PDB file of N, CA and C in Angstrom:
ATOM      1  N   UNK S   1      27.585-121.936  75.868  1.00 63.00           N
ATOM      2  CA  UNK S   1      28.795-121.189  76.163  1.00 63.00           C
ATOM      3  C   UNK S   1      30.016-122.094  75.745  1.00 63.00           C
ATOM      4  N   UNK S   2      29.879-123.427  75.711  1.00 94.00           N
ATOM      5  CA  UNK S   2      31.045-124.372  75.481  1.00 94.00           C
ATOM      6  C   UNK S   2      31.335-124.136  74.012  1.00 94.00           C
ATOM      7  N   UNK S   3      30.365-123.985  73.135  1.00 94.00           N
ATOM      8  CA  UNK S   3      30.609-123.999  71.688  1.00 94.00           C
ATOM      9  C   UNK S   3      31.422-122.695  71.397  1.00 94.00           C
ATOM     10  N   UNK S   4      31.104-121.557  72.183  1.00 94.00           N
ATOM     11  CA  UNK S   4      31.855-120.378  71.765  1.00 94.00           C
ATOM     12  C   UNK S   4      33.437-120.500  72.295  1.00 94.00           C
ATOM     13  N   UNK S   5      33.569-121.188  73.405  1.00 96.00           N
ATOM     14  CA  UNK S   5      34.915-121.457  73.769  1.00 96.00           C
ATOM     15  C   UNK S   5      35.585-122.372  72.914  1.00 96.00           C
ATOM     16  N   UNK S   6      34.999-123.525  72.398  1.00 96.00           N
ATOM     17  CA  UNK S   6      35.595-124.368  71.499  1.00 96.00           C
ATOM     18  C   UNK S   6      35.984-123.609  70.117  1.00 96.00           C
ATOM     19  N   UNK S   7      35.027-122.564  69.763  1.00 96.00           N
ATOM     20  CA  UNK S   7      35.388-121.652  68.541  1.00 96.00           C
ATOM     21  C   UNK S   7      36.484-120.859  68.875  1.00 96.00           C
ATOM     22  N   UNK S   8      36.642-120.276  69.985  1.00 96.00           N
ATOM     23  CA  UNK S   8      37.856-119.420  70.253  1.00 96.00           C
ATOM     24  C   UNK S   8      39.024-120.310  70.323  1.00 96.00           C
ATOM     25  N   UNK S   9      38.985-121.478  70.828  1.00 96.00           N
ATOM     26  CA  UNK S   9      40.182-122.407  70.954  1.00 96.00           C
ATOM     27  C   UNK S   9      40.534-122.843  69.587  1.00 96.00           C
ATOM     28  N   UNK S  10      39.599-123.045  68.704  1.00 96.00           N
ATOM     29  CA  UNK S  10      39.941-123.348  67.386  1.00 96.00           C
ATOM     30  C   UNK S  10      40.676-122.309  66.611  1.00 96.00           C
ATOM     31  N   UNK S  11      40.201-121.054  66.904  1.00 96.00           N
ATOM     32  CA  UNK S  11      40.922-119.936  66.234  1.00 96.00           C
ATOM     33  C   UNK S  11      42.325-119.862  66.585  1.00 96.00           C
ATOM     34  N   UNK S  12      42.633-120.207  67.872  1.00 96.00           N
ATOM     35  CA  UNK S  12      44.120-120.211  68.361  1.00 96.00           C
ATOM     36  C   UNK S  12      44.909-121.436  67.672  1.00 96.00           C
ATOM     37  N   UNK S  13      44.172-122.475  67.685  1.00 95.00           N
ATOM     38  CA  UNK S  13      44.774-123.863  67.114  1.00 95.00           C
ATOM     39  C   UNK S  13      45.246-123.582  65.590  1.00 95.00           C
ATOM     40  N   UNK S  14      44.329-123.083  64.973  1.00 95.00           N
ATOM     41  CA  UNK S  14      44.569-122.849  63.410  1.00 95.00           C
ATOM     42  C   UNK S  14      45.902-121.987  63.213  1.00 95.00           C
ATOM     43  N   UNK S  15      46.090-121.013  64.141  1.00 94.00           N
ATOM     44  CA  UNK S  15      47.228-120.194  63.924  1.00 94.00           C
ATOM     45  C   UNK S  15      48.574-120.993  64.174  1.00 94.00           C
ATOM     46  N   UNK S  16      48.456-122.165  64.905  1.00 94.00           N
ATOM     47  CA  UNK S  16      49.627-122.889  65.178  1.00 94.00           C
ATOM     48  C   UNK S  16      49.879-124.217  64.353  1.00 94.00           C
ATOM     49  N   UNK S  17      49.161-124.338  63.306  1.00 94.00           N
ATOM     50  CA  UNK S  17      49.329-125.473  62.481  1.00 94.00           C
ATOM     51  C   UNK S  17      50.824-125.545  61.948  1.00 94.00           C
ATOM     52  N   UNK S  18      51.330-126.768  61.758  1.00 93.00           N
ATOM     53  CA  UNK S  18      52.705-126.942  61.330  1.00 93.00           C
ATOM     54  C   UNK S  18      52.968-126.392  59.907  1.00 93.00           C
ATOM     55  N   UNK S  19      51.841-126.643  59.039  1.00 94.00           N
ATOM     56  CA  UNK S  19      52.146-126.165  57.663  1.00 94.00           C
ATOM     57  C   UNK S  19      50.849-125.150  57.346  1.00 94.00           C
ATOM     58  N   UNK S  20      50.924-124.446  56.332  1.00 95.00           N
ATOM     59  CA  UNK S  20      49.944-123.613  55.779  1.00 95.00           C
ATOM     60  C   UNK S  20      48.877-124.447  55.134  1.00 95.00           C
ATOM     61  N   UNK S  21      47.605-124.288  55.540  1.00 96.00           N
ATOM     62  CA  UNK S  21      46.561-124.977  54.813  1.00 96.00           C
ATOM     63  C   UNK S  21      46.558-124.558  53.382  1.00 96.00           C
ATOM     64  N   UNK S  22      45.792-125.404  52.494  1.00 96.00           N
ATOM     65  CA  UNK S  22      45.617-124.987  51.112  1.00 96.00           C
ATOM     66  C   UNK S  22      44.760-123.870  50.883  1.00 96.00           C
ATOM     67  N   UNK S  23      44.879-123.210  49.668  1.00 96.00           N
ATOM     68  CA  UNK S  23      43.959-121.985  49.514  1.00 96.00           C
ATOM     69  C   UNK S  23      42.419-122.405  49.746  1.00 96.00           C
ATOM     70  N   UNK S  24      42.014-123.520  49.338  1.00 96.00           N
ATOM     71  CA  UNK S  24      40.715-124.019  49.426  1.00 96.00           C
ATOM     72  C   UNK S  24      40.349-124.222  50.912  1.00 96.00           C
ATOM     73  N   UNK S  25      41.314-124.774  51.609  1.00 97.00           N
ATOM     74  CA  UNK S  25      40.980-124.946  53.046  1.00 97.00           C
ATOM     75  C   UNK S  25      40.973-123.548  53.733  1.00 97.00           C
ATOM     76  N   UNK S  26      41.748-122.581  53.397  1.00 96.00           N
ATOM     77  CA  UNK S  26      41.773-121.272  53.974  1.00 96.00           C
ATOM     78  C   UNK S  26      40.490-120.622  53.674  1.00 96.00           C
ATOM     79  N   UNK S  27      39.972-120.690  52.435  1.00 97.00           N
ATOM     80  CA  UNK S  27      38.753-119.986  52.018  1.00 97.00           C
ATOM     81  C   UNK S  27      37.564-120.662  52.874  1.00 97.00           C
ATOM     82  N   UNK S  28      37.556-121.944  53.062  1.00 97.00           N
ATOM     83  CA  UNK S  28      36.494-122.654  53.762  1.00 97.00           C
ATOM     84  C   UNK S  28      36.553-122.165  55.405  1.00 97.00           C
ATOM     85  N   UNK S  29      37.689-121.928  55.837  1.00 97.00           N
ATOM     86  CA  UNK S  29      37.904-121.370  57.251  1.00 97.00           C
ATOM     87  C   UNK S  29      37.456-119.872  57.250  1.00 97.00           C
ATOM     88  N   UNK S  30      37.813-119.234  56.252  1.00 97.00           N
ATOM     89  CA  UNK S  30      37.287-117.775  56.204  1.00 97.00           C
ATOM     90  C   UNK S  30      35.775-117.664  56.072  1.00 97.00           C
ATOM     91  N   UNK S  31      35.138-118.582  55.194  1.00 97.00           N
ATOM     92  CA  UNK S  31      33.710-118.428  54.949  1.00 97.00           C
ATOM     93  C   UNK S  31      33.003-118.817  56.227  1.00 97.00           C
ATOM     94  N   UNK S  32      33.494-119.902  56.962  1.00 97.00           N
ATOM     95  CA  UNK S  32      32.756-120.298  58.202  1.00 97.00           C
ATOM     96  C   UNK S  32      32.986-119.226  59.352  1.00 97.00           C
ATOM     97  N   UNK S  33      34.173-118.772  59.384  1.00 97.00           N
ATOM     98  CA  UNK S  33      34.533-117.677  60.565  1.00 97.00           C
ATOM     99  C   UNK S  33      33.555-116.551  60.238  1.00 97.00           C
ATOM    100  N   UNK S  34      33.408-115.992  59.048  1.00 97.00           N
ATOM    101  CA  UNK S  34      32.687-114.785  58.758  1.00 97.00           C
ATOM    102  C   UNK S  34      31.289-115.056  59.016  1.00 97.00           C
ATOM    103  N   UNK S  35      30.766-116.277  58.710  1.00 97.00           N
ATOM    104  CA  UNK S  35      29.433-116.580  58.896  1.00 97.00           C
ATOM    105  C   UNK S  35      29.100-116.680  60.376  1.00 97.00           C
ATOM    106  N   UNK S  36      29.912-117.321  61.069  1.00 97.00           N
ATOM    107  CA  UNK S  36      29.812-117.433  62.633  1.00 97.00           C
ATOM    108  C   UNK S  36      29.885-116.127  63.325  1.00 97.00           C
ATOM    109  N   UNK S  37      30.663-115.275  62.840  1.00 96.00           N
ATOM    110  CA  UNK S  37      30.971-113.960  63.567  1.00 96.00           C
ATOM    111  C   UNK S  37      29.922-112.818  63.057  1.00 96.00           C
ATOM    112  N   UNK S  38      29.789-112.738  61.820  1.00 96.00           N
ATOM    113  CA  UNK S  38      28.946-111.617  61.249  1.00 96.00           C
ATOM    114  C   UNK S  38      27.594-111.999  60.643  1.00 96.00           C
ATOM    115  N   UNK S  39      27.361-113.265  60.321  1.00 95.00           N
ATOM    116  CA  UNK S  39      26.158-113.636  59.713  1.00 95.00           C
ATOM    117  C   UNK S  39      26.250-113.615  58.269  1.00 95.00           C
ATOM    118  N   UNK S  40      25.052-113.533  57.553  1.00 95.00           N
ATOM    119  CA  UNK S  40      25.214-113.580  56.077  1.00 95.00           C
ATOM    120  C   UNK S  40      25.958-112.424  55.420  1.00 95.00           C
ATOM    121  N   UNK S  41      26.500-112.662  54.435  1.00 94.00           N
ATOM    122  CA  UNK S  41      27.433-111.694  53.523  1.00 94.00           C
ATOM    123  C   UNK S  41      26.612-110.485  53.343  1.00 94.00           C
ATOM    124  N   UNK S  42      27.405-109.378  53.340  1.00 90.00           N
ATOM    125  CA  UNK S  42      26.796-108.001  52.994  1.00 90.00           C
ATOM    126  C   UNK S  42      27.675-107.439  52.022  1.00 90.00           C
ATOM    127  N   UNK S  43      27.216-106.362  51.332  1.00 90.00           N
ATOM    128  CA  UNK S  43      28.038-105.652  50.381  1.00 90.00           C
ATOM    129  C   UNK S  43      28.015-106.286  48.968  1.00 90.00           C
ATOM    130  N   UNK S  44      28.627-105.709  48.077  1.00 94.00           N
ATOM    131  CA  UNK S  44      28.805-106.139  46.669  1.00 94.00           C
ATOM    132  C   UNK S  44      29.943-107.073  46.636  1.00 94.00           C
ATOM    133  N   UNK S  45      29.893-108.046  45.520  1.00 95.00           N
ATOM    134  CA  UNK S  45      30.959-108.762  45.263  1.00 95.00           C
ATOM    135  C   UNK S  45      32.022-107.933  44.534  1.00 95.00           C
ATOM    136  N   UNK S  46      33.291-107.997  44.983  1.00 95.00           N
ATOM    137  CA  UNK S  46      34.365-107.359  44.498  1.00 95.00           C
ATOM    138  C   UNK S  46      34.490-107.608  42.894  1.00 95.00           C
ATOM    139  N   UNK S  47      35.142-106.593  42.212  1.00 93.00           N
ATOM    140  CA  UNK S  47      35.367-106.717  40.775  1.00 93.00           C
ATOM    141  C   UNK S  47      36.331-107.795  40.405  1.00 93.00           C
ATOM    142  N   UNK S  48      36.314-107.979  39.001  1.00 92.00           N
ATOM    143  CA  UNK S  48      36.961-109.165  38.476  1.00 92.00           C
ATOM    144  C   UNK S  48      38.623-109.037  38.774  1.00 92.00           C
ATOM    145  N   UNK S  49      39.028-107.782  38.891  1.00 96.00           N
ATOM    146  CA  UNK S  49      40.531-107.648  39.078  1.00 96.00           C
ATOM    147  C   UNK S  49      40.898-107.909  40.591  1.00 96.00           C
ATOM    148  N   UNK S  50      39.977-107.935  41.472  1.00 95.00           N
ATOM    149  CA  UNK S  50      40.152-108.237  42.894  1.00 95.00           C
ATOM    150  C   UNK S  50      39.965-109.712  43.063  1.00 95.00           C
ATOM    151  N   UNK S  51      40.704-110.550  42.595  1.00 96.00           N
ATOM    152  CA  UNK S  51      40.527-112.100  42.566  1.00 96.00           C
ATOM    153  C   UNK S  51      40.473-112.572  44.096  1.00 96.00           C
ATOM    154  N   UNK S  52      41.359-112.154  44.939  1.00 95.00           N
ATOM    155  CA  UNK S  52      41.328-112.536  46.290  1.00 95.00           C
ATOM    156  C   UNK S  52      40.072-112.128  46.993  1.00 95.00           C
ATOM    157  N   UNK S  53      39.711-110.843  46.845  1.00 95.00           N
ATOM    158  CA  UNK S  53      38.479-110.423  47.371  1.00 95.00           C
ATOM    159  C   UNK S  53      37.149-111.171  46.865  1.00 95.00           C
ATOM    160  N   UNK S  54      37.250-111.429  45.628  1.00 96.00           N
ATOM    161  CA  UNK S  54      36.112-112.285  44.991  1.00 96.00           C
ATOM    162  C   UNK S  54      36.044-113.717  45.679  1.00 96.00           C
ATOM    163  N   UNK S  55      37.205-114.304  45.790  1.00 96.00           N
ATOM    164  CA  UNK S  55      37.215-115.644  46.371  1.00 96.00           C
ATOM    165  C   UNK S  55      36.701-115.653  47.744  1.00 96.00           C
ATOM    166  N   UNK S  56      37.141-114.655  48.537  1.00 96.00           N
ATOM    167  CA  UNK S  56      36.631-114.558  49.912  1.00 96.00           C
ATOM    168  C   UNK S  56      35.176-114.339  50.022  1.00 96.00           C
ATOM    169  N   UNK S  57      34.738-113.351  49.146  1.00 97.00           N
ATOM    170  CA  UNK S  57      33.137-113.050  49.121  1.00 97.00           C
ATOM    171  C   UNK S  57      32.451-114.372  48.705  1.00 97.00           C
ATOM    172  N   UNK S  58      32.936-114.980  47.716  1.00 96.00           N
ATOM    173  CA  UNK S  58      32.317-116.263  47.285  1.00 96.00           C
ATOM    174  C   UNK S  58      32.204-117.352  48.484  1.00 96.00           C
ATOM    175  N   UNK S  59      33.379-117.515  49.111  1.00 96.00           N
ATOM    176  CA  UNK S  59      33.412-118.499  50.235  1.00 96.00           C
ATOM    177  C   UNK S  59      32.372-118.210  51.334  1.00 96.00           C
ATOM    178  N   UNK S  60      32.339-116.823  51.626  1.00 96.00           N
ATOM    179  CA  UNK S  60      31.343-116.406  52.528  1.00 96.00           C
ATOM    180  C   UNK S  60      29.839-116.636  52.167  1.00 96.00           C
ATOM    181  N   UNK S  61      29.610-116.145  50.914  1.00 96.00           N
ATOM    182  CA  UNK S  61      28.359-116.323  50.320  1.00 96.00           C
ATOM    183  C   UNK S  61      27.865-117.860  50.269  1.00 96.00           C
ATOM    184  N   UNK S  62      28.701-118.733  50.070  1.00 96.00           N
ATOM    185  CA  UNK S  62      28.426-120.135  50.017  1.00 96.00           C
ATOM    186  C   UNK S  62      27.953-120.609  51.342  1.00 96.00           C
ATOM    187  N   UNK S  63      28.169-119.924  52.402  1.00 96.00           N
ATOM    188  CA  UNK S  63      27.534-120.240  53.794  1.00 96.00           C
ATOM    189  C   UNK S  63      26.337-119.578  54.101  1.00 96.00           C
ATOM    190  N   UNK S  64      25.824-118.678  53.171  1.00 96.00           N
ATOM    191  CA  UNK S  64      24.502-117.917  53.384  1.00 96.00           C
ATOM    192  C   UNK S  64      23.470-118.762  53.972  1.00 96.00           C
ATOM    193  N   UNK S  65      22.777-118.345  54.950  1.00 96.00           N
ATOM    194  CA  UNK S  65      21.687-119.002  55.619  1.00 96.00           C
ATOM    195  C   UNK S  65      22.097-119.966  56.714  1.00 96.00           C
ATOM    196  N   UNK S  66      23.358-120.204  56.900  1.00 95.00           N
ATOM    197  CA  UNK S  66      23.835-121.048  58.013  1.00 95.00           C
ATOM    198  C   UNK S  66      23.766-120.332  59.244  1.00 95.00           C
ATOM    199  N   UNK S  67      23.202-120.846  60.287  1.00 95.00           N
ATOM    200  CA  UNK S  67      23.077-120.136  61.568  1.00 95.00           C
ATOM    201  C   UNK S  67      24.370-120.112  62.226  1.00 95.00           C
ATOM    202  N   UNK S  68      24.568-119.181  63.185  1.00 96.00           N
ATOM    203  CA  UNK S  68      25.852-119.054  63.916  1.00 96.00           C
ATOM    204  C   UNK S  68      26.375-120.185  64.465  1.00 96.00           C
ATOM    205  N   UNK S  69      25.647-121.029  65.243  1.00 96.00           N
ATOM    206  CA  UNK S  69      26.072-122.115  65.924  1.00 96.00           C
ATOM    207  C   UNK S  69      26.506-123.233  64.931  1.00 96.00           C
ATOM    208  N   UNK S  70      25.815-123.362  63.884  1.00 97.00           N
ATOM    209  CA  UNK S  70      26.180-124.405  62.805  1.00 97.00           C
ATOM    210  C   UNK S  70      27.559-123.948  62.232  1.00 97.00           C
ATOM    211  N   UNK S  71      27.629-122.685  61.971  1.00 97.00           N
ATOM    212  CA  UNK S  71      28.962-122.241  61.317  1.00 97.00           C
ATOM    213  C   UNK S  71      30.111-122.447  62.322  1.00 97.00           C
ATOM    214  N   UNK S  72      29.905-122.200  63.575  1.00 97.00           N
ATOM    215  CA  UNK S  72      30.810-122.399  64.598  1.00 97.00           C
ATOM    216  C   UNK S  72      31.280-123.850  64.738  1.00 97.00           C
ATOM    217  N   UNK S  73      30.221-124.828  64.747  1.00 97.00           N
ATOM    218  CA  UNK S  73      30.479-126.188  64.788  1.00 97.00           C
ATOM    219  C   UNK S  73      31.344-126.668  63.635  1.00 97.00           C
ATOM    220  N   UNK S  74      30.986-126.162  62.405  1.00 97.00           N
ATOM    221  CA  UNK S  74      31.642-126.599  61.210  1.00 97.00           C
ATOM    222  C   UNK S  74      33.196-126.087  61.236  1.00 97.00           C
ATOM    223  N   UNK S  75      33.388-124.853  61.655  1.00 97.00           N
ATOM    224  CA  UNK S  75      34.743-124.242  61.769  1.00 97.00           C
ATOM    225  C   UNK S  75      35.551-125.102  62.806  1.00 97.00           C
ATOM    226  N   UNK S  76      34.999-125.479  63.887  1.00 97.00           N
ATOM    227  CA  UNK S  76      35.760-126.234  64.886  1.00 97.00           C
ATOM    228  C   UNK S  76      36.089-127.708  64.262  1.00 97.00           C
ATOM    229  N   UNK S  77      35.036-128.163  63.672  1.00 97.00           N
ATOM    230  CA  UNK S  77      35.317-129.565  62.991  1.00 97.00           C
ATOM    231  C   UNK S  77      36.441-129.542  61.980  1.00 97.00           C
ATOM    232  N   UNK S  78      36.479-128.396  61.077  1.00 97.00           N
ATOM    233  CA  UNK S  78      37.423-128.129  60.130  1.00 97.00           C
ATOM    234  C   UNK S  78      38.771-128.037  60.668  1.00 97.00           C
ATOM    235  N   UNK S  79      39.057-127.303  61.746  1.00 97.00           N
ATOM    236  CA  UNK S  79      40.204-127.060  62.340  1.00 97.00           C
ATOM    237  C   UNK S  79      40.824-128.365  62.928  1.00 97.00           C
ATOM    238  N   UNK S  80      39.740-129.130  63.526  1.00 96.00           N
ATOM    239  CA  UNK S  80      40.151-130.445  64.015  1.00 96.00           C
ATOM    240  C   UNK S  80      40.788-131.310  62.965  1.00 96.00           C
ATOM    241  N   UNK S  81      40.054-131.337  61.838  1.00 96.00           N
ATOM    242  CA  UNK S  81      40.511-132.072  60.714  1.00 96.00           C
ATOM    243  C   UNK S  81      41.866-131.577  60.217  1.00 96.00           C
ATOM    244  N   UNK S  82      42.018-130.366  60.245  1.00 96.00           N
ATOM    245  CA  UNK S  82      43.389-129.918  59.698  1.00 96.00           C
ATOM    246  C   UNK S  82      44.534-130.159  60.610  1.00 96.00           C
ATOM    247  N   UNK S  83      44.298-130.070  61.948  1.00 95.00           N
ATOM    248  CA  UNK S  83      45.105-130.516  62.988  1.00 95.00           C
ATOM    249  C   UNK S  83      45.604-131.942  62.675  1.00 95.00           C
ATOM    250  N   UNK S  84      44.649-132.850  62.420  1.00 95.00           N
ATOM    251  CA  UNK S  84      44.974-134.312  62.274  1.00 95.00           C
ATOM    252  C   UNK S  84      45.757-134.497  60.957  1.00 95.00           C
ATOM    253  N   UNK S  85      45.520-133.767  59.906  1.00 93.00           N
ATOM    254  CA  UNK S  85      46.056-134.042  58.634  1.00 93.00           C
ATOM    255  C   UNK S  85      47.359-133.289  58.425  1.00 93.00           C
ATOM    256  N   UNK S  86      47.520-132.084  58.867  1.00 92.00           N
ATOM    257  CA  UNK S  86      48.780-131.249  58.564  1.00 92.00           C
ATOM    258  C   UNK S  86      49.390-130.895  59.830  1.00 92.00           C
ATOM    259  N   UNK S  87      48.953-131.311  60.956  1.00 83.00           N
ATOM    260  CA  UNK S  87      49.658-131.010  62.171  1.00 83.00           C
ATOM    261  C   UNK S  87      49.281-129.548  62.660  1.00 83.00           C
TER     262      UNK S  87
END
């Protein structure tokens, strides 16, 4: 239960960062969040003209096979790292 509480707290902390994370950091957060909440990616990869959708899909696909708890832990660790580096 503590991990789920830490995960929820990290979701709130990331919204209050002093600066916007880089696109790569945002994609890492997205991939970990989706893997933690929904599991392995489903659906087709978006087409070439949907660059944002493709990047998100690829970030989530990169986490394929990661179990829910590991994805939550990685998300919490990434948020803690972001808080330390960008506030």
